[in-house]
Short mmCIF file of C-alpha atoms and ligand atoms in Angstrom, two decimals:
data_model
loop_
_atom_site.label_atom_id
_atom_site.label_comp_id
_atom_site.label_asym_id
_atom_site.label_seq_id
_atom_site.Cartn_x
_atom_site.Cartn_y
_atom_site.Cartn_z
CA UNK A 1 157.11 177.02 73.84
CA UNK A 2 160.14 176.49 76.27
CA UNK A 3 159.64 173.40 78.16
CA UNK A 4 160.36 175.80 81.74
CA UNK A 5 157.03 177.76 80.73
CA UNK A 6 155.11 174.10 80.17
CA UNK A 7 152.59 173.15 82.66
CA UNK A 8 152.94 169.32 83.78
CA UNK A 9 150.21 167.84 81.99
CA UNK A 10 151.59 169.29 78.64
CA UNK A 11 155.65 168.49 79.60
CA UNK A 12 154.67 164.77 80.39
CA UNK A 13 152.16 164.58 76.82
CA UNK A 14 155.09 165.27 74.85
CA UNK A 15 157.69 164.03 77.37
CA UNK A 16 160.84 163.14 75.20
CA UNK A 17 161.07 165.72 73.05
CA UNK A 18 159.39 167.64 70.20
CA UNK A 19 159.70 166.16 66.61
CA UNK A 20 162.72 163.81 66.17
CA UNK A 21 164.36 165.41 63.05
CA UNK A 22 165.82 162.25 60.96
CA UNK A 23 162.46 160.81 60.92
CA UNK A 24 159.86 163.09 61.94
CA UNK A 25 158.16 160.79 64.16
CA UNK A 26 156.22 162.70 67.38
CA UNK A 27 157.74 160.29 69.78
CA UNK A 28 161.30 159.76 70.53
CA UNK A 29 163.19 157.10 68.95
CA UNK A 30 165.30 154.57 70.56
CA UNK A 31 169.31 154.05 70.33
CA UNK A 32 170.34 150.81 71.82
CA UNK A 33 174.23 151.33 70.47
CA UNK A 34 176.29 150.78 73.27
CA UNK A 35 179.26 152.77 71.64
CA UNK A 36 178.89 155.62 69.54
CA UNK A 37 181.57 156.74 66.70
CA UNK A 38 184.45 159.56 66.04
CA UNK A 39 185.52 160.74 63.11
CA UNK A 40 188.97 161.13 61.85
CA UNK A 41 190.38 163.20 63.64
CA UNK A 42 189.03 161.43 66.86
CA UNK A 43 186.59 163.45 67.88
CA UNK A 44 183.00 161.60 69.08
CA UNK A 45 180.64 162.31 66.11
CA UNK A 46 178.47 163.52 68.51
CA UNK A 47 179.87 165.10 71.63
CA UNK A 48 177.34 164.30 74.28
CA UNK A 49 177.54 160.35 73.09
CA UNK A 50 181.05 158.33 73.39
CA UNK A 51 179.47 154.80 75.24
CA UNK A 52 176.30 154.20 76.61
CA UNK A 53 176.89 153.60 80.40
CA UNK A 54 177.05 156.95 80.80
CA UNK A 55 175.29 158.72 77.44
CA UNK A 56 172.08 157.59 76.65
CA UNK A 57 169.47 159.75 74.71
CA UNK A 58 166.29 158.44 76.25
CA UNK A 59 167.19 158.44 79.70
CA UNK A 60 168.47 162.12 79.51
CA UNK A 61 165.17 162.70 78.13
CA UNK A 62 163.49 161.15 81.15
CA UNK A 63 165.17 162.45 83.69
CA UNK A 64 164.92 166.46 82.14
CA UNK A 65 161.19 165.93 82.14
CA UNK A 66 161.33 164.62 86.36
CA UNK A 67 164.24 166.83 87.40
CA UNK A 68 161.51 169.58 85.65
CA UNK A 69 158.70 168.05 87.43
CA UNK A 70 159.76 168.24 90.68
CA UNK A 71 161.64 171.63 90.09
CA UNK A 72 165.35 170.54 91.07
CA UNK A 73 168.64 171.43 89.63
CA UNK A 74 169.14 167.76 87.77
CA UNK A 75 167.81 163.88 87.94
CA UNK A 76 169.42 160.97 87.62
CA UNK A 77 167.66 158.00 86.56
CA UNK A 78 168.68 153.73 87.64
CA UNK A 79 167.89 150.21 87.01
CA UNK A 80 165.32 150.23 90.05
CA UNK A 81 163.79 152.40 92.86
CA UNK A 82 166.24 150.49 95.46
CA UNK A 83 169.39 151.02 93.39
CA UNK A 84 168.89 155.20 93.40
CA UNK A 85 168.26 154.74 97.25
CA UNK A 86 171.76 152.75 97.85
CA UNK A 87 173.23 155.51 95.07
CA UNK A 88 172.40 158.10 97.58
CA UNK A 89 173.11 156.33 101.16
CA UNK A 90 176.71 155.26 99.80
CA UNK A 91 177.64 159.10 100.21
CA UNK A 92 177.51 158.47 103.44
CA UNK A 93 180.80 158.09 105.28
CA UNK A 94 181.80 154.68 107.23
CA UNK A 95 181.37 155.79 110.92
CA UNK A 96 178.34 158.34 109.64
CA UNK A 97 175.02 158.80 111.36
CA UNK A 98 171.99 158.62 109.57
CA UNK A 99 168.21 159.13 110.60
CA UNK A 100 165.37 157.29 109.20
CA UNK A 101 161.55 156.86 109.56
CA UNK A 102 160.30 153.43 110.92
CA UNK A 103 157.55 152.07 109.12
CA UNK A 104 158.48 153.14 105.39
CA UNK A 105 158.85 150.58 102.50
CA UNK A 106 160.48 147.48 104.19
CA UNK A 107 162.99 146.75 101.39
CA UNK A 108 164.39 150.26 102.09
CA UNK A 109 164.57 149.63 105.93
CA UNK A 110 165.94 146.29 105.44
CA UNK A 111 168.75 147.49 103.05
CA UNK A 112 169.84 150.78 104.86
CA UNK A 113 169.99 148.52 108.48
CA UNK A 114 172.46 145.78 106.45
CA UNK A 115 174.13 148.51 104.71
CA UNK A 116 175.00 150.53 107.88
CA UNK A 117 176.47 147.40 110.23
CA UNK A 118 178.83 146.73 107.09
CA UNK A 119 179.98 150.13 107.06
CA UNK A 120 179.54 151.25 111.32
CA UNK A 121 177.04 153.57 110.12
CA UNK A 122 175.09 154.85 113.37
CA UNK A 123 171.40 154.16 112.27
CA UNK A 124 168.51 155.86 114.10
CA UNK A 125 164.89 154.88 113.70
CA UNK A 126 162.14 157.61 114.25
CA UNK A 127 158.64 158.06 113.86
CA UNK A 128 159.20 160.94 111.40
CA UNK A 129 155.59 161.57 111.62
CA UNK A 130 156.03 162.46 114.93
CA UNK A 131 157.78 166.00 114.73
CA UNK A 132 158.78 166.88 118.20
CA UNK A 133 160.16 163.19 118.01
CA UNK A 134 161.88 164.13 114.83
CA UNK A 135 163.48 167.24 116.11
CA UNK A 136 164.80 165.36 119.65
CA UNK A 137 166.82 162.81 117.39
CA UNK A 138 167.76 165.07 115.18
CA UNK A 139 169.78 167.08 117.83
CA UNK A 140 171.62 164.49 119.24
CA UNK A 141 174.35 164.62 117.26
CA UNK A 142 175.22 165.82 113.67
CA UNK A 143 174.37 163.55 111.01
CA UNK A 144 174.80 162.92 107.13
CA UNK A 145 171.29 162.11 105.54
CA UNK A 146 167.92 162.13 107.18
CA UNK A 147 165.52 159.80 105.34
CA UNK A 148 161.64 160.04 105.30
CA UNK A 149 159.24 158.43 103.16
CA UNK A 150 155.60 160.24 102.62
CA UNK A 151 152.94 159.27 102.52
CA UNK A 152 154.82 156.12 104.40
CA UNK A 153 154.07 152.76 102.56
CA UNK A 154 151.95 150.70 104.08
CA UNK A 155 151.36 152.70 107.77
CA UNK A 156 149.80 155.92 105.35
CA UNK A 157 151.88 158.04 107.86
CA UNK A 158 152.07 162.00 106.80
CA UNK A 159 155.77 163.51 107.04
CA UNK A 160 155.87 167.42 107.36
CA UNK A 161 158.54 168.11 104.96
CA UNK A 162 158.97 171.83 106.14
CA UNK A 163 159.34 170.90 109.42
CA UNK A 164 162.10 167.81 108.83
CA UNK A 165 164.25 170.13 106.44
CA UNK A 166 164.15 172.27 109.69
CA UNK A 167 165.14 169.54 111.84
CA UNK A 168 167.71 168.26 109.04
CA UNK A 169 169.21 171.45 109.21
CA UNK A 170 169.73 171.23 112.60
CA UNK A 171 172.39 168.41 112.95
CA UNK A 172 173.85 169.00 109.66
CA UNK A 173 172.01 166.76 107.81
CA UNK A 174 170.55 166.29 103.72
CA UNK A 175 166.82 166.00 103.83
CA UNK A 176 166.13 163.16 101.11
CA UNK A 177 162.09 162.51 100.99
CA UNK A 178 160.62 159.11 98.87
CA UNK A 179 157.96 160.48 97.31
CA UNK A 180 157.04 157.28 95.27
CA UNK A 181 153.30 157.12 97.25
CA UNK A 182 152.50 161.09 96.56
CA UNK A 183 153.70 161.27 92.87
CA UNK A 184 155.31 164.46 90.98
CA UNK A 185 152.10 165.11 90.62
CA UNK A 186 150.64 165.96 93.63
CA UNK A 187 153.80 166.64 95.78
CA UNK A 188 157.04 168.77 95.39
CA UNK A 189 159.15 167.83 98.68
CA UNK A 190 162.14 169.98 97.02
CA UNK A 191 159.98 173.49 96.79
CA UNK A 192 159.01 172.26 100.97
CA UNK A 193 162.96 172.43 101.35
CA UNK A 194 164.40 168.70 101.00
CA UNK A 195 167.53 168.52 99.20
CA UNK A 196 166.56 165.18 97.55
CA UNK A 197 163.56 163.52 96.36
CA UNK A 198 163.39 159.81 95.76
CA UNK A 199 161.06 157.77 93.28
CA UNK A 200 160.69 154.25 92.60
CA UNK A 201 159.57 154.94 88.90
CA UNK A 202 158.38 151.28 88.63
CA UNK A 203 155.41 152.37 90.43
CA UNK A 204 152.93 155.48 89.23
CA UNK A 205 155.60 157.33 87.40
CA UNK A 206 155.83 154.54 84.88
CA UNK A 207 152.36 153.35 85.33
CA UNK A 208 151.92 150.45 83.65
CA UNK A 209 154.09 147.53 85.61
CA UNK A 210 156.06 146.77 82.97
CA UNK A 211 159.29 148.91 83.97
CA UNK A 212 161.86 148.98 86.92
CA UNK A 213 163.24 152.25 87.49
CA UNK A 214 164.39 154.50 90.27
CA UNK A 215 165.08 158.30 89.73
CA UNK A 216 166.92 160.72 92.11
CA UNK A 217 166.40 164.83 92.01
CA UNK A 218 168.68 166.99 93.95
CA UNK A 219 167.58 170.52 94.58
CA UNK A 220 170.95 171.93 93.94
CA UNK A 221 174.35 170.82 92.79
CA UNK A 222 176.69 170.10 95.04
CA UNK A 223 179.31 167.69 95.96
CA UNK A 224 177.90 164.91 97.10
CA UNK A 225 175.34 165.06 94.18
CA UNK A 226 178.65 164.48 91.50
CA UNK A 227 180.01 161.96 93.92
CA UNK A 228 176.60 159.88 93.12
CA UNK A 229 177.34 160.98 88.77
CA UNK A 230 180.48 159.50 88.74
CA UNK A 231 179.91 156.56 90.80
CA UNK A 232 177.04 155.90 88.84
CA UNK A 233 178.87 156.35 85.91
CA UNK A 234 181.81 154.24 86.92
CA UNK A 235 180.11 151.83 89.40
CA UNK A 236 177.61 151.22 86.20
CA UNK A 237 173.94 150.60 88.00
CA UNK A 238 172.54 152.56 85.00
CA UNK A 239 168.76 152.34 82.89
CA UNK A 240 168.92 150.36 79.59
CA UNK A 241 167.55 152.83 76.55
CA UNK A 242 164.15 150.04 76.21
CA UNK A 243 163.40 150.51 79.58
CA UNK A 244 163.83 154.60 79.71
CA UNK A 245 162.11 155.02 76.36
CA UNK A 246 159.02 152.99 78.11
CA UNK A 247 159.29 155.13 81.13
CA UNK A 248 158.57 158.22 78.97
CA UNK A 249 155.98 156.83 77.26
CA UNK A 250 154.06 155.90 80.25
CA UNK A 251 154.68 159.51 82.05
CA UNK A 252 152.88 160.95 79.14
CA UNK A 253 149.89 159.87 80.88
CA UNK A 254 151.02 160.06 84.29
CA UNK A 255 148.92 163.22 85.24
CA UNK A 256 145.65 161.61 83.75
CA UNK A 257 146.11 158.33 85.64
CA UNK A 258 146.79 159.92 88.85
CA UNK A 259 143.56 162.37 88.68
CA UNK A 260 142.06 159.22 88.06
CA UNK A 261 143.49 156.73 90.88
CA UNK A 262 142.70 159.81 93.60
CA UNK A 263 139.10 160.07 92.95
CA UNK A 264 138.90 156.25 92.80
CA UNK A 265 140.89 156.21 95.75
CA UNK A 266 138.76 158.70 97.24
CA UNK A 267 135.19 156.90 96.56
CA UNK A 268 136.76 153.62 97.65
CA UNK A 269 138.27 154.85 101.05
CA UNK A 270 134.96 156.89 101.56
CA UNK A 271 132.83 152.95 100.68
CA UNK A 272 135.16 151.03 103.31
CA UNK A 273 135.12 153.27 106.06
CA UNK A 274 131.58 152.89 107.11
CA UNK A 275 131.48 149.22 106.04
CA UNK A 276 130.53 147.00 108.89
CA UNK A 277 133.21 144.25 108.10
CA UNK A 278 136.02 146.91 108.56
CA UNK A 279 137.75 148.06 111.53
CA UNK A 280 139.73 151.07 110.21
CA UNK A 281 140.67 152.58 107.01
CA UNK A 282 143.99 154.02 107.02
CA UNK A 283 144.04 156.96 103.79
CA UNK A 284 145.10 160.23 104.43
CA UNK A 285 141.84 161.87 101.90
CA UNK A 286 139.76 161.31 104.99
CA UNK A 287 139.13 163.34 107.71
CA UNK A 288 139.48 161.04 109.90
CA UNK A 289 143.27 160.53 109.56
CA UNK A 290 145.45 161.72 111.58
CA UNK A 291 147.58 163.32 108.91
CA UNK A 292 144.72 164.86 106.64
CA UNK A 293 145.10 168.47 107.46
CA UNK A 294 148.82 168.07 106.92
CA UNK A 295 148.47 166.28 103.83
CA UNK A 296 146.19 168.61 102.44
CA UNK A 297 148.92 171.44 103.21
CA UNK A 298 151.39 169.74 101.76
CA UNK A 299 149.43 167.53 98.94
CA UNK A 300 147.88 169.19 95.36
CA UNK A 301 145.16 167.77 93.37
CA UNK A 302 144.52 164.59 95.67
CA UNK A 303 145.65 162.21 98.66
CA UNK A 304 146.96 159.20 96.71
CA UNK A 305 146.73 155.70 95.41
CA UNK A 306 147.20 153.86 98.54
CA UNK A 307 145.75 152.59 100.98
CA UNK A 308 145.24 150.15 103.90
CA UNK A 309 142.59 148.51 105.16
CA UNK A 310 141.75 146.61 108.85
CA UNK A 311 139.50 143.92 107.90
CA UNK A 312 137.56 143.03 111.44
CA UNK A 313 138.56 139.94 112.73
CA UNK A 314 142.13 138.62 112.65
CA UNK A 315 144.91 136.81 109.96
CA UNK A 316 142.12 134.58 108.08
CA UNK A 317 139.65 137.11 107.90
CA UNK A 318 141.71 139.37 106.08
CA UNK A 319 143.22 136.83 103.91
CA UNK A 320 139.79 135.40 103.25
CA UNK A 321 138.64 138.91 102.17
CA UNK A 322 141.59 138.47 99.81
CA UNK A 323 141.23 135.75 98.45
CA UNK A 324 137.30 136.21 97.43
CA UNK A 325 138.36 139.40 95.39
CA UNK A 326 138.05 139.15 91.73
CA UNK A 327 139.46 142.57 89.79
CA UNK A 328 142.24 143.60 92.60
CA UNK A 329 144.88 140.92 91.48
CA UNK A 330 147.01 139.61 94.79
CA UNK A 331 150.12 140.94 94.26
CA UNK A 332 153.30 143.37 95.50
CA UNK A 333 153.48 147.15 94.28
CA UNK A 334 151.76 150.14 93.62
CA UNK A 335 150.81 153.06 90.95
CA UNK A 336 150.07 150.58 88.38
CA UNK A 337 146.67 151.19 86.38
CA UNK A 338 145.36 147.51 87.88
CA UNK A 339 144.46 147.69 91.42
CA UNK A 340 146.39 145.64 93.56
CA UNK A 341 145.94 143.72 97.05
CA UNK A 342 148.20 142.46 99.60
CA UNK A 343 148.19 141.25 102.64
CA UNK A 344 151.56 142.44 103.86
CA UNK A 345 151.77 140.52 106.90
CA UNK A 346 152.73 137.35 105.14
CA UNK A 347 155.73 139.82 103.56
CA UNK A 348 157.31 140.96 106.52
CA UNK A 349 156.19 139.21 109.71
CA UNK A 350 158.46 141.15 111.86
CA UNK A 351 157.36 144.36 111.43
CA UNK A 352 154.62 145.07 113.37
CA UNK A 353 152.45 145.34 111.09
CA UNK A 354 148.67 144.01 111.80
CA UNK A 355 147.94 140.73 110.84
CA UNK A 356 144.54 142.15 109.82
CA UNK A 357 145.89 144.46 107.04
CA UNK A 358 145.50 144.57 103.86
CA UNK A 359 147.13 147.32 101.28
CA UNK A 360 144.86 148.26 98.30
CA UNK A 361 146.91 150.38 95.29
CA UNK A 362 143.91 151.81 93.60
CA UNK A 363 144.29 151.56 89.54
CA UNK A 364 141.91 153.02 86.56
CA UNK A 365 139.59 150.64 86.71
CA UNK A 366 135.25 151.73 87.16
CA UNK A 367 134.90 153.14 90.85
CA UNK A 368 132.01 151.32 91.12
CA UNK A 369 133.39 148.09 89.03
CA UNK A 370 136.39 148.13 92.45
CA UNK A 371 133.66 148.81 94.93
CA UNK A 372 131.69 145.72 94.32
CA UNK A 373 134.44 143.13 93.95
CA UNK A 374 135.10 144.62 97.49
CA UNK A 375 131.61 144.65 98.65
CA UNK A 376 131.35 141.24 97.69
CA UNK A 377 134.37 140.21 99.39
CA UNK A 378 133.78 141.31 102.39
CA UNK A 379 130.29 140.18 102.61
CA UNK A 380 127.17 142.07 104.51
C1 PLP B 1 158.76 150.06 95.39
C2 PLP B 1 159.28 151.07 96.31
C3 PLP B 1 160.66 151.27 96.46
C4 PLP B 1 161.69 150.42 95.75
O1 PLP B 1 161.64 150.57 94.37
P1 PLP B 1 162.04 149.39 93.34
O2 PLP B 1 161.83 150.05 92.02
O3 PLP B 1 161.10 148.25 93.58
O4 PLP B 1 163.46 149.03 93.60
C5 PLP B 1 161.07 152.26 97.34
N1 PLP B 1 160.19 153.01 98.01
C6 PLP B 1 158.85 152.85 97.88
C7 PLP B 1 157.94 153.72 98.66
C8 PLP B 1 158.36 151.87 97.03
O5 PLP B 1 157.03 151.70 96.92
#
């Protein structure tokens, strides 16, 4: 069957390929050679391979199956999440203008601001949420890349990606969407009109927090897409063959995992919001959320891993709540099959975020296994 016929469950279970031929193993194998050989007349033995900053079989593997996934014109894989974003805003010219959400992943936010003084990049900060708000900053003046982030990570804020290509358009701008919250699986920000989607592959993609990996997926060629090739190529942030040959293995599953993380997700959101210990539950699967009709325009198959929840009472309260949980494990990140807690205040005081909050990323684990470790927790 041609892999453009494949639906994404069966693409991802035999992600990497069909039989490899010298060995007839179902799963791909890995190269590590750095360098790869010519033959006597100096011609590469095989012409897609000369050295392996550039040529390496098991990330062109990976990124055919996401460039598939999210229906763009090609991928390109790097070491992390953060390096693909800085790949992308160092197309920007020095004296550019760029627009970006407030409130996305603060490692993002934090880069992008240091990254724009150094090169008098004009930086605007919008509630991209917020369309009218959106559009207004938009037509200020022409710009080079708008960046949103949905859903947003930790606020659980709903971008309409229609709507900011429009706006994009407007000013001249690329639309580049992080879609590392929403997943290949249950969002396709390219077919909504962005020209780029962004993943931080150490998260669901990979599944299994054991890999760092970002992954960018233009909708079309064009300049500014080779400009990001070559420098990648010659600037050398590239994926090691170990890691991408993990990364395939875990997407094999990704589809089954994510099914699985919604509906716990789901139950769990469902449990907290009429607990009597909570304030607010901020997940875009319930009705309640101010982006739920919007995310279930623009979402397929489920609303998501993530989550984030207003424990009543302040700063201890919260981190009490915590501290008493036994299966979550207190940690940083997302999309892994454990489920996670943090308490992101203590990450990045500045922010605005509530001192109340804590993020949950929802893993495999029992529904009701997750549900009393928070029930007991919290207390009654
Ligand atoms: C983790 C994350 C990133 C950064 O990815 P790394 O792989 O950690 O460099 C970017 N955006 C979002 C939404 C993330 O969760």
């Amino acid at each position: 069957m041609d892999p453009k016929q494949m639906h994404p469950e069966t693409l991802l279970a035999q992600a990497g390929g069909g039989i490899d031929p010298q060995s007839g193993g179902v799963v791909p194998p890995i190269q590590p050679s750095t360098t790869f050989a010519r033959d006597a007349g100096y011609m590469p033995l095989n012409p897609e391979n000369t050295y392996a900053r550039d040529h390496n079989d098991a990330v062109r593997q990976a990124e055919q199956v996401l460039c598939q996934l999210e229906g763009g014109a090609a991928a390109l894989l790097f070491p992390t999440g953060m390096a693909a974003i800085a790949a992308l805003f160092r197309t920007v010219p020095t004296g550019g203008r760029v627009v970006v959400q407030s409130g996305i992943y603060w490692g993002t936010t934090k880069w992008i601001r240091e990254f724009c003084e150094r090169r008098q990049i004009v930086m605007d900060e919008v509630d991209a949420s917020d369309v009218t708000a959106l559009r207004d900053i938009c037509a200020r003046a022409p710009a080079h890349l708008v960046w949103v982030e949905s859903p947003s990570n930790p606020w659980l804020k709903i971008v309409d990606i229609a709507a900011a290509a429009e706006a994009a358009k407007t000013c001249g701008a690329l639309l580049a969407v992080d879609s590392t919250a929403a997943s290949p699986v249950l969002a396709q920000p390219l077919a909504l009109g962005a020209d780029v989607v962004m993943h931080s592959t150490t998260k669901v993609i990979n599944g299994h927090s054991d890999v760092l990996g970002g992954v960018l997926i233009t909708r079309k060629l064009a300049p500014f897409w080779n400009e990001i090739a070559n420098d990648r190529a010659s600037a050398g942030a590239v994926m090691g063959p170990f890691e991408a040959w993990l990364l395939l293995r875990g997407m094999r599953t990704l589809p089954l995992r994510v099914e699985r993380m919604c509906q716990n997700a789901m139950a769990i959101a469902a449990y907290l919001q009429d607990h009597p210990r909570v304030e607010a539950v901020w997940y875009p699967g319930l009705s309640s959320h101010h982006g739920h009709a919007l995310a279930t325009r623009q979402m397929s198959g489920g609303y998501g891993f993530l989550m984030s929840v207003l424990v009543k009472g302040g700063r201890e309260e919260a981190l009490c709540v915590a501290g008493r949980l036994g299966l979550f494990h207190r940690a940083t990140s997302l999309g892994g099959v454990e489920s996670l807690v943090e308490h992101r205040h203590t990450i990045e005081p500045h922010t605005g975020i509530p001192e109340n909050l804590l993020r949950l990323a929802i893993g495999t684990e029992n529904s009701g296994d997750l549900i009393a470790d928070l029930g007991q927790a919290l207390g009654h």
